[in-house]
XYZ file of C-alpha atoms in Angstrom:
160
model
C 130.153 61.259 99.643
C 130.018 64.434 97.404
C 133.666 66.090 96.829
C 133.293 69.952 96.321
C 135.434 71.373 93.526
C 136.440 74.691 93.696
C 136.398 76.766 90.549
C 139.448 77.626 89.079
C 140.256 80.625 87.226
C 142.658 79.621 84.306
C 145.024 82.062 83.517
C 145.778 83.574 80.289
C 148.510 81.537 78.086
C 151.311 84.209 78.807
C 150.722 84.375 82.276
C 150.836 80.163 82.394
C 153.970 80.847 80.515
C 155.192 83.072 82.694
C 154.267 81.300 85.735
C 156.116 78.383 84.678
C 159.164 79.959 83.549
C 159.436 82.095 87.162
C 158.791 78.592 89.013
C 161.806 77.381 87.079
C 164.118 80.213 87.556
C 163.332 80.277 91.621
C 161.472 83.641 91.345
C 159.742 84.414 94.637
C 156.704 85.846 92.797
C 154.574 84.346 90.200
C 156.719 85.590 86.797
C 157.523 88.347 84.051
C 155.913 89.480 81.476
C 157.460 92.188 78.122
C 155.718 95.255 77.857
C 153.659 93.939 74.511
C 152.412 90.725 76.697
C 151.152 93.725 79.089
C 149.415 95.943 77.436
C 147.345 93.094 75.469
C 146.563 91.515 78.801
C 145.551 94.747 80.395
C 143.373 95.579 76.749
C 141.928 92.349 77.440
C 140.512 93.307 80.911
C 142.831 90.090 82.452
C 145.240 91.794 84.547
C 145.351 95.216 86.533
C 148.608 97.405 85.396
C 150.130 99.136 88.594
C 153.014 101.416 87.998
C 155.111 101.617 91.139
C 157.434 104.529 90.742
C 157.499 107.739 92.143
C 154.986 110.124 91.222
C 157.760 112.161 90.333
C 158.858 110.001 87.601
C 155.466 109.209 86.578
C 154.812 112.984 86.368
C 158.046 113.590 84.748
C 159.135 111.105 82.401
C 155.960 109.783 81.132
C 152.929 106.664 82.911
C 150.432 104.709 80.982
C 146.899 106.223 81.094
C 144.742 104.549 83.263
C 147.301 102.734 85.373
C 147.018 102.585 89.110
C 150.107 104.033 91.211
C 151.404 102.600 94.417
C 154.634 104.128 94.923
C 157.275 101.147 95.936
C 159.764 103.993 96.734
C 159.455 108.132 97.234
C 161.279 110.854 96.997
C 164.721 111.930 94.837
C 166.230 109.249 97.270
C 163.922 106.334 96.650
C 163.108 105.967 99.748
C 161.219 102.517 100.119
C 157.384 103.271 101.049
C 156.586 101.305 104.118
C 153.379 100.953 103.465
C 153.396 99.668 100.195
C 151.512 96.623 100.355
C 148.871 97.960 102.505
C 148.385 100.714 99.893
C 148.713 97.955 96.697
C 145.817 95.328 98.689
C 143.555 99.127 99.068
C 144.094 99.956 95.183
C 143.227 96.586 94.516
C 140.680 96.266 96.612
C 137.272 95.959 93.660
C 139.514 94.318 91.284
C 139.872 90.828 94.002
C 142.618 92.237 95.912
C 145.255 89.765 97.213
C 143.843 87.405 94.330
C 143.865 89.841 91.350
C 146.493 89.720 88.673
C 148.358 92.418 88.822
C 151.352 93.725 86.412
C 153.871 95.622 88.081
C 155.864 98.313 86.197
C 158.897 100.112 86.997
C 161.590 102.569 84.639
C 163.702 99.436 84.041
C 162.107 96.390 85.603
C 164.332 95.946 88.751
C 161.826 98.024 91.858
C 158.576 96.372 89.604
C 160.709 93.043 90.796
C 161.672 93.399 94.423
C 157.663 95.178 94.734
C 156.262 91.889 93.308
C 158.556 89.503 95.777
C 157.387 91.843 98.648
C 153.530 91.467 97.386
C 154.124 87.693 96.590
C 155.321 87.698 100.534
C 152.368 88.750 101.131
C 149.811 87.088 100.388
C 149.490 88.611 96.337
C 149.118 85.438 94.387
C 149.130 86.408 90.836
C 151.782 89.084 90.894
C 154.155 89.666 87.965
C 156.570 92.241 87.048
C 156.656 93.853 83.329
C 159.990 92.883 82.533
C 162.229 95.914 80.609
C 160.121 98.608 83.030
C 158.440 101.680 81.300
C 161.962 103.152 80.332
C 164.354 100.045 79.589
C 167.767 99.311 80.331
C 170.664 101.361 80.112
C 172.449 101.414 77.491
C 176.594 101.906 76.521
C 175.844 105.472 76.190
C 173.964 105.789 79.476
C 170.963 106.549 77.849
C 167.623 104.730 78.559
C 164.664 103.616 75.763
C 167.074 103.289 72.936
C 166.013 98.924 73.075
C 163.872 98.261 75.365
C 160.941 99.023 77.764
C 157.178 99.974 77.558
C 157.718 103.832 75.391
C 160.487 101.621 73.175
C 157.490 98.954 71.998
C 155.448 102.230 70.978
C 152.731 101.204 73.696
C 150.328 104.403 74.459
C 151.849 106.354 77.855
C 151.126 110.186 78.652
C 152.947 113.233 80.356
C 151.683 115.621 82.182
């Protein structure tokens, strides 16, 4: 009797780390990553960044060159895109779809969170969201950037 083993693709330490850390905290979605851990994985070819803001923010305010965009909410009122996950398994589609690993970025970290629990839902098995967002956190004097997030760690973004 011959048993078959299937292969299996190790992850990258810091999304083993992060996989273990999310199982511990009860995240519905495999884990978080900083922006640093992000970019280097994305430099490395082992994960797919997708920013899911509006295109008005990314427009706006600033996106990382080369990212993919599915928008988890549209318009001034953030409306939440219905068709979000069809549109992230289409974007995905030559980089192994439901079974890529796939970063999720937001301004602060929060949307990149609830879109990775809805793509985790879904099917998505190695979704995680960049923790601190593209923008960061707000701070006491309501600004954003000033300690956190993706432009704060001096990783390359654009505007247009």
């Amino acid at each position: 009797m011959s048993v078959e083993v299937e292969d299996v693709i190790a992850l990258p330490p810091a999304l083993e780390q992060a996989k273990a850390q999310a199982a511990e905290a009860g995240w519905p979605y495999a884990g978080g990553v900083t922006p640093p851990v992000a970019w280097q994985l994305v430099q490395n070819g082992q994960a797919v960044l997708v920013d899911v803001r509006s295109g008005e923010e990314r427009k706006f305010v600033g996106h990382v060159p080369e990212s993919l965009h599915v928008a988890w909410a549209t318009g001034t009122a953030l409306t939440r895109n219905p068709r979000f996950v069809r549109e992230l398994e289409a974007k995905l589609a030559k980089d192994g779809g439901k079974e890529a690993v796939v970063l999720l970025l937001c301004r602060s970290g929060k949307r990149s969170a609830l879109a990775a629990e809805a793509a985790a839902k879904a099917g998505f098995t190695q979704v995680f969201n960049v923790l601190e967002g593209f923008e960061g956190e707000i701070d006491a004097r309501q600004h954003r950037g000033g300690s956190d997030g993706w432009r704060f760690h001096g990783l390359p973004w654009a505007q247009d």
